[in-house]
Coordinates of C-alpha atoms in Angstrom, one line a residue:
X1 CA -0.5 44.2 -0.8
X2 CA 0.2 46.2 2.4
X3 CA -2.5 48.7 1.4
X4 CA -5.0 45.8 1.0
X5 CA -4.1 44.4 4.4
X6 CA -4.4 47.8 6.1
X7 CA -7.8 48.2 4.4
X8 CA -8.9 44.8 5.7
X9 CA -7.8 45.7 9.2
X10 CA -9.9 48.9 9.0
X11 CA -12.9 46.9 7.8
X12 CA -12.3 44.4 10.6
X13 CA -12.6 47.1 13.2
X14 CA -15.8 48.2 11.6
X15 CA -17.2 44.7 11.1
X16 CA -16.1 42.9 14.3
X17 CA -19.6 41.5 14.7
X18 CA -19.6 39.8 11.3
X19 CA -18.4 36.2 11.9
X20 CA -18.3 35.5 8.1
X21 CA -16.0 38.4 7.4
X22 CA -13.8 37.6 10.4
X23 CA -13.5 34.0 9.3
X24 CA -12.5 35.1 5.8
X25 CA -9.9 37.5 7.2
X26 CA -8.5 34.9 9.6
X27 CA -8.3 32.4 6.7
X28 CA -6.3 35.0 4.8
X29 CA -3.8 35.1 7.7
X30 CA -3.7 31.3 7.9
X31 CA -3.0 31.0 4.2
X32 CA 0.0 33.3 4.8
X33 CA 1.0 31.1 7.7
X34 CA 0.4 34.0 10.1
X35 CA -1.3 31.7 12.6
X36 CA -0.8 34.0 15.6
X37 CA -2.6 36.7 13.9
X38 CA -5.4 34.4 12.7
X39 CA -6.0 32.8 16.1
X40 CA -7.8 35.6 18.0
X41 CA -10.0 36.2 15.0
X42 CA -11.1 32.6 14.7
X43 CA -11.7 32.6 18.5
X44 CA -13.9 35.7 18.0
X45 CA -15.8 33.9 15.2
X46 CA -16.6 30.9 17.5
X47 CA -17.6 33.3 20.2
X48 CA -20.1 35.1 17.9
X49 CA -21.4 32.0 16.1
X50 CA -21.0 28.8 18.2
X51 CA -22.8 26.7 15.7
X52 CA -20.7 27.9 12.7
X53 CA -18.9 24.6 11.9
X54 CA -16.5 26.1 9.4
X55 CA -15.3 28.7 11.8
X56 CA -14.9 26.2 14.6
X57 CA -13.0 23.8 12.2
X58 CA -10.7 26.6 11.1
X59 CA -10.0 27.5 14.8
X60 CA -9.1 23.9 15.5
X61 CA -6.9 23.7 12.5
X62 CA -5.1 26.9 13.6
X63 CA -4.4 25.3 17.0
X64 CA -2.9 22.3 15.1
X65 CA -0.7 24.6 13.1
X66 CA 0.5 26.2 16.3
X67 CA 1.2 22.7 17.8
X68 CA -1.5 23.4 20.4
X69 CA -3.0 19.8 20.3
X70 CA -4.6 19.8 23.7
X71 CA -6.6 22.9 22.7
X72 CA -7.5 21.5 19.3
X73 CA -9.0 18.2 20.5
X74 CA -12.1 19.5 22.4
X75 CA -13.1 21.7 19.4
X76 CA -12.6 18.8 16.9
X77 CA -14.7 16.4 19.1
X78 CA -17.5 19.0 19.2
X79 CA -17.3 19.4 15.4
X80 CA -17.4 15.6 14.8
X81 CA -20.6 15.5 16.8
X82 CA -22.1 18.4 14.9
X83 CA -20.9 17.3 11.5
X84 CA -20.0 13.5 11.6
X85 CA -19.5 13.5 7.8
X86 CA -16.8 16.1 8.0
X87 CA -14.0 13.6 7.5
X88 CA -11.1 16.2 7.5
X89 CA -12.1 17.0 11.1
X90 CA -11.8 13.3 12.0
X91 CA -8.4 13.2 10.4
X92 CA -7.2 16.2 12.3
X93 CA -8.5 14.7 15.5
X94 CA -6.4 11.6 14.8
X95 CA -3.4 13.8 14.1
X96 CA -3.8 15.7 17.3
X97 CA -4.0 12.5 19.4
X98 CA -1.1 11.0 17.5
X99 CA 1.1 14.1 18.3
X100 CA 0.3 13.7 22.0
X101 CA 1.3 10.1 21.9
X102 CA -2.3 8.9 22.4
X103 CA -2.2 6.4 19.5
X104 CA -5.0 4.2 20.6
X105 CA -7.3 7.3 20.8
X106 CA -6.0 8.4 17.4
X107 CA -6.7 5.1 15.5
X108 CA -10.5 5.2 15.2
X109 CA -10.5 8.8 14.0
X110 CA -7.9 8.1 11.4
X111 CA -9.8 5.0 10.2
X112 CA -13.0 7.1 10.0
X113 CA -11.1 9.5 7.7
X114 CA -9.8 6.8 5.5
X115 CA -12.2 7.3 2.5
X116 CA -10.2 10.5 1.9
X117 CA -6.9 8.5 1.5
X118 CA -7.0 8.4 -2.3
X119 CA -6.9 12.2 -2.5
X120 CA -4.8 12.8 0.6
X121 CA -1.8 10.5 1.0
X122 CA -1.1 12.0 4.4
X123 CA -3.9 9.8 5.8
X124 CA -2.0 6.6 4.9
X125 CA 1.2 8.1 6.3
X126 CA -0.5 9.0 9.6
X127 CA -2.1 5.6 9.9
X128 CA 1.2 3.9 9.2
X129 CA 2.9 6.0 11.9
X130 CA 0.1 5.3 14.4
X131 CA 0.3 1.6 13.9
X132 CA 4.1 1.7 14.1
X133 CA 3.9 3.4 17.5
X134 CA 1.4 0.8 18.6
X135 CA 4.0 -1.8 17.5
X136 CA 1.7 -3.3 14.9
X137 CA 4.4 -3.2 12.2
X138 CA 2.5 -5.3 9.8
X139 CA -0.4 -2.8 9.5
X140 CA 2.2 0.0 9.4
X141 CA 3.9 -1.6 6.5
X142 CA 0.6 -2.1 4.7
X143 CA -0.4 1.5 4.9
X144 CA 3.0 2.7 3.8
X145 CA 2.8 0.3 0.8
X146 CA -0.3 2.2 -0.4
X147 CA 1.7 5.4 -1.1
X148 CA 2.7 6.3 -4.6
X149 CA 6.4 6.9 -5.4
X150 CA 5.8 10.7 -5.7
X151 CA 4.5 10.8 -2.1
X152 CA 7.7 9.2 -0.7
X153 CA 10.6 11.4 0.4
X154 CA 13.7 10.3 2.2
X155 CA 12.0 10.7 5.6
X156 CA 9.0 8.5 4.7
X157 CA 11.3 6.0 3.0
X158 CA 13.2 5.6 6.3
X159 CA 9.9 5.0 8.1
X160 CA 8.8 2.5 5.5
X161 CA 12.0 0.6 5.7
X162 CA 11.8 0.4 9.5
X163 CA 8.2 -0.9 9.3
X164 CA 9.1 -3.6 6.8
X165 CA 12.2 -4.6 8.8
X166 CA 10.4 -4.8 12.1
X167 CA 7.5 -6.8 10.5
X168 CA 10.0 -9.4 9.4
X169 CA 10.7 -8.5 5.8
X170 CA 14.3 -7.5 5.9
X171 CA 14.9 -7.9 2.2
X172 CA 12.0 -5.5 1.4
X173 CA 13.5 -3.0 3.8
X174 CA 16.9 -3.1 2.1
X175 CA 15.2 -2.8 -1.3
X176 CA 13.4 0.4 -0.2
X177 CA 16.6 1.8 1.2
X178 CA 18.6 1.0 -1.9
X179 CA 16.0 2.5 -4.3
X180 CA 15.8 5.7 -2.3
X181 CA 19.6 6.0 -1.8
X182 CA 20.5 5.5 -5.5
X183 CA 22.0 8.6 -7.1
X184 CA 21.7 10.7 -3.9
X185 CA 24.0 11.6 -1.0
X186 CA 23.7 14.0 1.9
X187 CA 19.9 14.0 2.1
X188 CA 19.7 10.3 2.4
X189 CA 22.4 9.7 5.1
X190 CA 19.6 8.7 7.5
X191 CA 18.8 5.9 5.0
X192 CA 22.5 4.8 4.8
X193 CA 22.6 4.7 8.6
X194 CA 19.6 2.4 8.8
X195 CA 20.9 0.3 5.9
X196 CA 24.2 -0.2 7.8
X197 CA 22.3 -1.2 11.0
X198 CA 20.3 -3.8 9.1
X199 CA 23.3 -5.2 7.4
X200 CA 25.0 -5.6 10.8
X201 CA 22.0 -7.4 12.0
X202 CA 22.1 -10.0 9.2
X203 CA 25.8 -10.4 9.5
X204 CA 26.9 -8.5 6.3
X205 CA 29.5 -6.3 8.0
X206 CA 31.4 -5.5 4.8
X207 CA 28.2 -4.0 3.3
X208 CA 27.5 -2.2 6.6
X209 CA 31.0 -0.7 6.5
X210 CA 30.6 0.4 2.9
X211 CA 27.4 2.2 3.9
X212 CA 29.0 3.8 6.9
X213 CA 32.1 5.0 5.1
X214 CA 30.1 7.6 3.1
X215 CA 29.0 9.2 6.3
X216 CA 32.3 8.8 8.2
X217 CA 34.2 10.6 5.4
X218 CA 32.9 13.9 6.9
X219 CA 33.4 14.4 10.6
X220 CA 31.1 17.5 10.5
X221 CA 28.2 15.4 9.2
X222 CA 25.3 15.6 11.7
X223 CA 25.0 11.9 11.6
X224 CA 28.7 11.2 12.1
X225 CA 28.4 10.4 15.9
X226 CA 25.7 7.8 15.2
X227 CA 27.6 6.3 12.3
X228 CA 30.9 6.3 14.3
X229 CA 29.1 4.6 17.2
X230 CA 27.9 1.8 14.8
X231 CA 31.4 1.4 13.3
X232 CA 33.0 1.1 16.7
X233 CA 30.5 -1.6 17.8
X234 CA 31.4 -3.9 14.8
X235 CA 35.2 -3.3 14.9
X236 CA 35.7 -1.0 11.9
X237 CA 38.8 -1.9 9.9
X238 CA 40.6 1.3 10.5
X239 CA 40.1 1.6 14.2
X240 CA 42.9 4.1 14.9
X241 CA 41.6 6.6 12.3
X242 CA 38.1 6.2 13.6
X243 CA 39.2 6.8 17.2
X244 CA 41.2 10.0 16.1
X245 CA 38.2 11.3 14.2
X246 CA 35.8 10.7 17.0
X247 CA 38.0 12.4 19.5
X248 CA 38.4 15.4 17.0
X249 CA 34.6 15.7 16.7
X250 CA 34.2 15.4 20.5
X251 CA 36.6 18.3 21.1
X252 CA 35.9 20.5 18.1
X253 CA 32.2 19.9 17.6
X254 CA 29.5 20.5 16.7
X255 CA 28.4 18.1 19.5
X256 CA 25.2 18.2 21.6
X257 CA 24.2 15.9 24.4
X258 CA 23.0 13.1 22.2
X259 CA 26.1 13.3 20.0
X260 CA 28.4 13.2 22.9
X261 CA 26.7 10.2 24.4
X262 CA 27.1 8.3 21.1
X263 CA 30.7 9.4 20.6
X264 CA 31.7 8.5 24.2
X265 CA 30.0 5.0 24.1
X266 CA 31.8 4.4 20.8
X267 CA 35.2 5.6 22.0
X268 CA 34.8 3.5 25.1
X269 CA 34.1 0.4 23.0
X270 CA 37.2 1.1 20.9
X271 CA 39.4 1.6 24.0
X272 CA 38.0 -1.6 25.6
X273 CA 38.7 -3.6 22.5
X274 CA 42.3 -2.4 22.4
X275 CA 42.9 -2.9 26.2
X276 CA 42.8 0.8 27.1
X277 CA 40.5 0.2 30.1
X278 CA 41.3 3.4 32.0
X279 CA 40.3 5.5 29.0
X280 CA 37.3 3.4 28.4
X281 CA 36.2 3.8 32.0
X282 CA 36.4 7.6 31.6
X283 CA 34.2 7.6 28.5
X284 CA 31.7 5.2 30.0
X285 CA 31.4 7.2 33.2
X286 CA 30.7 10.5 31.3
X287 CA 28.3 8.9 28.9
X288 CA 26.3 7.2 31.6
X289 CA 26.3 10.4 33.8
X290 CA 24.8 12.3 30.8
X291 CA 22.1 9.7 30.4
X292 CA 21.4 9.4 34.2
X293 CA 20.9 13.2 34.5
X294 CA 17.5 12.9 32.7
X295 CA 16.4 9.4 33.9
X296 CA 14.1 8.6 36.8
X297 CA 14.3 5.2 38.3
X298 CA 11.4 4.5 40.7
X299 CA 12.8 2.0 43.2
X300 CA 9.8 2.0 45.6
X301 CA 7.3 1.2 42.9
X302 CA 9.3 -1.7 41.6
X303 CA 9.8 -3.1 45.1
X304 CA 6.0 -3.0 45.7
X305 CA 5.4 -4.7 42.4
X306 CA 8.0 -7.4 43.1
X307 CA 6.5 -8.0 46.5
X308 CA 3.2 -8.7 44.9
X309 CA 4.8 -11.0 42.4
X310 CA 6.6 -13.0 45.1
X311 CA 3.2 -13.5 46.9
X312 CA 1.7 -14.5 43.5
X313 CA 4.1 -17.3 43.1
X314 CA 2.4 -19.1 46.0
X315 CA -1.1 -18.8 44.4
X316 CA -2.6 -21.8 42.7
X317 CA -6.0 -22.5 41.1
X318 CA -7.5 -24.7 38.4
X319 CA -8.5 -22.1 35.9
X320 CA -5.5 -22.6 33.7
X321 CA -6.3 -26.3 33.4
X322 CA -9.4 -25.4 31.4
X323 CA -7.3 -23.5 28.8
X324 CA -5.9 -25.3 25.8
X325 CA -2.7 -26.6 27.3
X326 CA -0.9 -27.4 24.0
X327 CA -1.3 -24.5 21.6
X328 CA 0.3 -24.6 18.2
X329 CA 2.9 -23.3 18.0
X330 CA 3.9 -23.6 21.6
X331 CA 5.7 -20.6 23.3
X332 CA 9.1 -20.9 24.9
X333 CA 10.1 -18.1 27.1
X334 CA 13.7 -17.1 27.3
X335 CA 14.2 -14.6 30.2
X336 CA 16.6 -13.2 32.7
X337 CA 18.5 -10.0 33.2
X338 CA 19.2 -8.0 30.1
X339 CA 22.7 -8.8 28.8
X340 CA 22.7 -12.1 30.5
X341 CA 22.9 -14.2 27.3
X342 CA 19.3 -14.5 26.4
X343 CA 19.9 -13.6 22.8
X344 CA 22.6 -16.3 22.5
X345 CA 20.3 -19.0 23.9
X346 CA 17.4 -17.9 21.6
X347 CA 19.7 -18.0 18.6
X348 CA 21.1 -21.4 19.4
X349 CA 17.5 -22.8 19.7
X350 CA 16.4 -20.9 16.5
X351 CA 18.9 -23.0 14.5
X352 CA 16.7 -26.1 15.2
X353 CA 14.3 -26.9 12.4
X354 CA 11.3 -27.1 14.7
X355 CA 12.0 -23.8 16.5
X356 CA 11.7 -20.1 15.5
X357 CA 12.9 -17.1 17.4
X358 CA 10.3 -14.3 17.4
X359 CA 12.7 -12.0 19.2
X360 CA 11.6 -9.5 21.9
X361 CA 7.8 -9.5 21.5
X362 CA 7.2 -7.4 24.7
X363 CA 3.5 -8.5 24.7
X364 CA 3.2 -9.0 28.4
X365 CA 4.9 -5.7 29.3
X366 CA 2.4 -3.9 27.1
X367 CA -0.5 -5.9 28.4
X368 CA 0.5 -5.2 32.0
X369 CA -0.2 -1.5 31.4
X370 CA -3.4 -1.9 29.4
X371 CA -5.0 -4.9 31.1
X372 CA -7.1 -2.9 33.6
X373 CA -8.9 -0.9 30.9
X374 CA -9.0 -3.9 28.5
X375 CA -10.8 -6.1 31.0
X376 CA -12.5 -3.5 33.1
X377 CA -10.7 -4.6 36.3
X378 CA -10.8 -3.0 39.7
X379 CA -7.4 -4.4 40.8
X380 CA -4.2 -3.1 39.3
X381 CA -1.6 -5.4 37.8
X382 CA -0.1 -7.7 39.0
X383 CA -2.6 -8.1 41.9
X384 CA -5.4 -8.7 39.4
X385 CA -3.8 -11.9 38.0
X386 CA -5.4 -14.4 40.5
X387 CA -8.8 -12.9 39.8
X388 CA -8.9 -13.4 36.0
X389 CA -11.6 -15.8 35.0
X390 CA -11.6 -18.2 32.0
X391 CA -13.2 -15.7 29.6
X392 CA -10.8 -13.0 30.5
X393 CA -7.8 -15.3 30.1
X394 CA -8.9 -16.4 26.7
X395 CA -9.4 -12.8 25.6
X396 CA -5.8 -11.9 26.3
X397 CA -4.4 -15.3 25.2
X398 CA -5.8 -15.2 21.7
X399 CA -3.9 -12.1 20.4
X400 CA -0.7 -13.6 21.8
X401 CA -1.2 -16.9 20.0
X402 CA -1.9 -15.0 16.8
X403 CA 1.4 -13.2 17.3
X404 CA 3.2 -16.6 17.7
X405 CA 1.7 -18.0 14.5
X406 CA 2.7 -14.9 12.6
X407 CA 6.3 -15.3 13.6
X408 CA 6.5 -19.1 13.8
X409 CA 4.8 -20.3 10.7
X410 CA 4.8 -24.1 10.8
X411 CA 7.3 -24.3 13.6
X412 CA 6.4 -26.5 16.7
X413 CA 7.8 -23.8 19.1
X414 CA 8.3 -20.1 19.0
X415 CA 10.7 -18.3 21.3
X416 CA 9.6 -15.1 23.0
X417 CA 13.0 -13.8 24.1
X418 CA 12.1 -10.9 26.2
X419 CA 14.4 -10.7 29.3
X420 CA 12.0 -8.7 31.5
X421 CA 9.3 -11.4 31.1
X422 CA 10.6 -12.6 34.5
X423 CA 8.3 -9.8 35.8
X424 CA 5.3 -11.6 34.1
X425 CA 5.8 -15.2 35.1
X426 CA 2.6 -15.2 37.1
X427 CA 0.5 -14.2 34.1
X428 CA 2.4 -16.4 31.7
X429 CA 1.9 -19.5 33.9
X430 CA -1.8 -18.9 34.1
X431 CA -2.0 -18.7 30.3
X432 CA 0.5 -21.4 29.5
X433 CA 1.0 -23.7 32.5
X434 CA 3.1 -26.1 30.5
X435 CA 5.3 -23.6 28.8
X436 CA 9.1 -24.0 29.3
X437 CA 10.8 -21.0 30.9
X438 CA 14.4 -20.8 30.1
X439 CA 16.1 -18.7 32.7
X440 CA 19.6 -17.5 31.6
X441 CA 21.9 -16.7 34.5
X442 CA 25.2 -14.9 34.4
X443 CA 27.7 -13.5 36.9
X444 CA 26.0 -10.3 38.2
X445 CA 29.3 -8.4 37.9
X446 CA 29.5 -9.2 34.2
X447 CA 25.8 -8.4 33.8
X448 CA 26.1 -5.1 35.5
X449 CA 29.0 -3.9 33.4
X450 CA 27.5 -5.1 30.2
X451 CA 24.4 -3.1 31.0
X452 CA 26.4 -0.1 32.0
X453 CA 28.4 -0.3 28.8
X454 CA 25.4 -0.4 26.5
X455 CA 23.7 2.7 25.2
X456 CA 20.1 1.5 25.4
X457 CA 17.9 3.5 23.0
X458 CA 14.8 3.6 25.3
X459 CA 13.5 2.5 28.6
X460 CA 15.6 0.8 31.3
X461 CA 15.8 3.9 33.5
X462 CA 17.9 1.9 36.0
X463 CA 20.8 1.2 33.6
X464 CA 22.7 4.5 33.8
X465 CA 23.8 4.1 37.4
X466 CA 25.7 1.1 38.8
X467 CA 23.9 1.5 42.1
X468 CA 20.5 1.4 40.4
X469 CA 21.6 -1.7 38.4
X470 CA 22.4 -3.4 41.7
X471 CA 19.0 -2.5 43.1
X472 CA 17.2 -3.8 40.0
X473 CA 19.3 -7.0 40.0
X474 CA 18.2 -7.8 43.5
X475 CA 14.5 -7.3 42.6
X476 CA 15.1 -9.7 39.7
X477 CA 16.7 -12.2 42.2
X478 CA 13.7 -11.9 44.5
X479 CA 11.3 -12.9 41.7
X480 CA 13.4 -15.7 40.4
X481 CA 14.0 -17.2 43.8
X482 CA 10.3 -17.2 44.5
X483 CA 9.4 -19.0 41.3
X484 CA 12.3 -21.4 41.5
X485 CA 10.9 -22.9 44.7
X486 CA 8.0 -24.5 42.7
X487 CA 8.8 -27.4 40.5
X488 CA 5.5 -26.9 38.6
X489 CA 6.9 -23.6 37.2
X490 CA 8.8 -25.7 34.6
X491 CA 11.9 -23.5 34.9
X492 CA 15.1 -24.5 33.3
X493 CA 18.2 -22.6 34.6
X494 CA 21.0 -22.0 32.1
X495 CA 24.4 -20.6 33.1
X496 CA 25.9 -18.3 30.5
X497 CA 29.4 -19.5 31.4
X498 CA 28.3 -23.2 31.1
X499 CA 27.0 -22.5 27.6
X500 CA 30.3 -20.9 26.6
X501 CA 32.3 -23.9 28.0
X502 CA 29.9 -26.7 27.0
X503 CA 27.4 -25.5 24.5
X504 CA 26.5 -28.9 23.0
X505 CA 25.6 -30.5 26.4
X506 CA 23.4 -27.6 27.4
X507 CA 21.7 -27.5 24.1
X508 CA 20.9 -31.2 24.2
X509 CA 19.3 -30.7 27.6
X510 CA 17.2 -27.9 26.3
X511 CA 16.0 -29.9 23.3
X512 CA 15.2 -32.9 25.6
X513 CA 13.0 -30.6 27.7
X514 CA 11.1 -29.8 24.5
X515 CA 11.0 -33.4 23.4
X516 CA 12.9 -32.5 20.2
X517 CA 15.6 -34.6 18.5
X518 CA 19.2 -33.4 18.4
X519 CA 20.0 -31.0 15.5
X520 CA 23.7 -30.3 14.9
X521 CA 22.8 -27.0 13.2
X522 CA 22.3 -25.6 16.7
X523 CA 26.1 -25.6 17.1
X524 CA 26.3 -23.3 14.0
X525 CA 23.7 -20.9 15.4
X526 CA 25.5 -17.8 14.0
X527 CA 24.6 -18.9 10.5
X528 CA 20.9 -19.4 11.2
X529 CA 18.5 -17.2 9.3
X530 CA 17.0 -15.0 11.9
X531 CA 16.8 -11.3 12.6
X532 CA 18.1 -10.5 16.0
X533 CA 16.8 -7.0 16.9
X534 CA 18.5 -6.5 20.2
X535 CA 21.6 -4.9 21.6
X536 CA 23.3 -8.2 21.2
X537 CA 22.7 -8.7 17.5
X538 CA 26.4 -8.3 16.6
X539 CA 27.6 -10.8 19.2
X540 CA 25.3 -13.6 18.3
X541 CA 26.4 -13.4 14.6
X542 CA 29.8 -14.7 15.7
X543 CA 31.0 -18.1 16.9
X544 CA 30.9 -18.5 20.7
X545 CA 33.7 -16.7 22.5
X546 CA 34.9 -16.5 26.1
X547 CA 36.3 -13.0 26.5
X548 CA 32.9 -11.8 27.8
X549 CA 33.4 -13.9 31.0
X550 CA 35.0 -12.1 33.9
X551 CA 35.2 -8.9 32.0
X552 CA 34.5 -7.1 35.2
X553 CA 38.1 -7.7 36.3
X554 CA 39.2 -5.0 33.9
X555 CA 37.1 -2.4 35.7
X556 CA 37.8 -2.7 39.5
X557 CA 36.4 0.7 40.4
X558 CA 33.1 0.1 38.6
X559 CA 32.9 -3.5 40.0
X560 CA 33.5 -2.3 43.6
X561 CA 30.7 0.4 43.3
X562 CA 28.3 -2.2 42.0
X563 CA 29.1 -4.9 44.5
X564 CA 28.9 -2.6 47.5
X565 CA 25.3 -1.6 46.6
X566 CA 24.5 -5.2 45.7
X567 CA 25.4 -6.4 49.2
X568 CA 23.4 -3.6 50.8
X569 CA 20.3 -4.5 48.8
X570 CA 20.7 -8.3 49.3
X571 CA 20.9 -7.7 53.1
X572 CA 17.7 -5.6 52.9
X573 CA 15.7 -8.4 51.3
X574 CA 17.3 -11.3 53.1
X575 CA 19.1 -12.8 50.1
X576 CA 22.4 -14.7 50.3
X577 CA 25.5 -12.6 49.4
X578 CA 26.9 -15.0 46.8
X579 CA 27.8 -14.8 43.1

């Protein structure tokens, strides 16, 4: 009661030197979710009794409830030393690190708290999320699977489905979504959206359209922009109505920055498909400008890295000859600029019975950031590559081979289709000197516009400005020209337009490079069972088409802006000005 609270305050004034009393009063405020009132009292408790573990723990918990994770961590670390058996403190420490994006720091603390998981399902949830953010989708899936049905709401069901999907079990992901969607509507629209995206990925566009329709019925739905964007990408049956509704939402709202970006990219795709290139250009311009306003593309850092990579191409030693030269399965690296056709090549090869496509593993990009700490190196990446000894090379090679086996099963070859692996050729060749590098080339003008027309979900800070795309393209050219000068690189160049015009001939050459027999199924690549989790997943589910060639001609203003910067950058680095 109010009278009781006033009395407690009066007592508090009288008993400010009693840490036990202050702790109880602060705990009362915390139970009422009055954390701002509780905080100074808990701070006073710790000041009066530094060794009072319960008070210190309550203070740290109060910081967590106020989202003050940086302030909670030192207190929790101290508590964990004072009382190592206090597992809730270990759990909260893992939560704090997780919220700050420090997932590797979070993991050991969450593991320490795991004995509490039977009584606290939040521990499995937190571990699942931590593993997911570390891109260990198999472990994430495992921890989600330990939850009881009563512990799973729509939000957790969405995360569970994503973990299963990204770990390779598409059917399980769809089952989770279907079970949690059944009999419900608005509160599970997030699940419907994910369901539609997965259906698109596996080529079931009718099922995707059915899932999207329930969201598209209401243009005021908060998920309408995302659903409309998906529908526009796959060519929704009623395109005119979709365009009208998207324009209505854009004008009448509600629409924030993210919604406007999705709507404009979707509208641009609809206009492009119907030949309305002028309108499409307007939408693409605004959408990219909105994205660019918050993106930072560091040209100088990339240039320095590429200069080191170019010098690295001239380095040779005999360390790699001591490594196992024929791992099973063997990696095949499909690389090049994003939107150059790498997904298409990977899917064609995946149709062969001896090859599996693991998709965009991203192992070497992640490793390039962590390698210094992992191996206690003094030199930064990529300058450290020539200095790696046999033991260090084996240490970073084994996890990658395990990853290949996980995705490849009994296949002879596993494709790592990560376009930006061109930035890691130096490390790849030290680990796998005999590996085939399939370099997919495409007209830079088509590449540039395809990037500019794609609403990438993360990363790729260069892709929102045509001038930045031109700069990045020239850095890519610098790397590839350097490695192309060395026959031992085992580099096979594939022209996107050549594949479109003569797919069988190119495919036969690729298979000969891998010493594999011809498999006619490669010509039916769009029917192959493989999840393509990239921006190109819809395109590679269709028979090969030619309308993506010379698409730049429909957008002369964009093309001129890109080409102008491309010539400037090529002159800077002494590259020939040819297409």
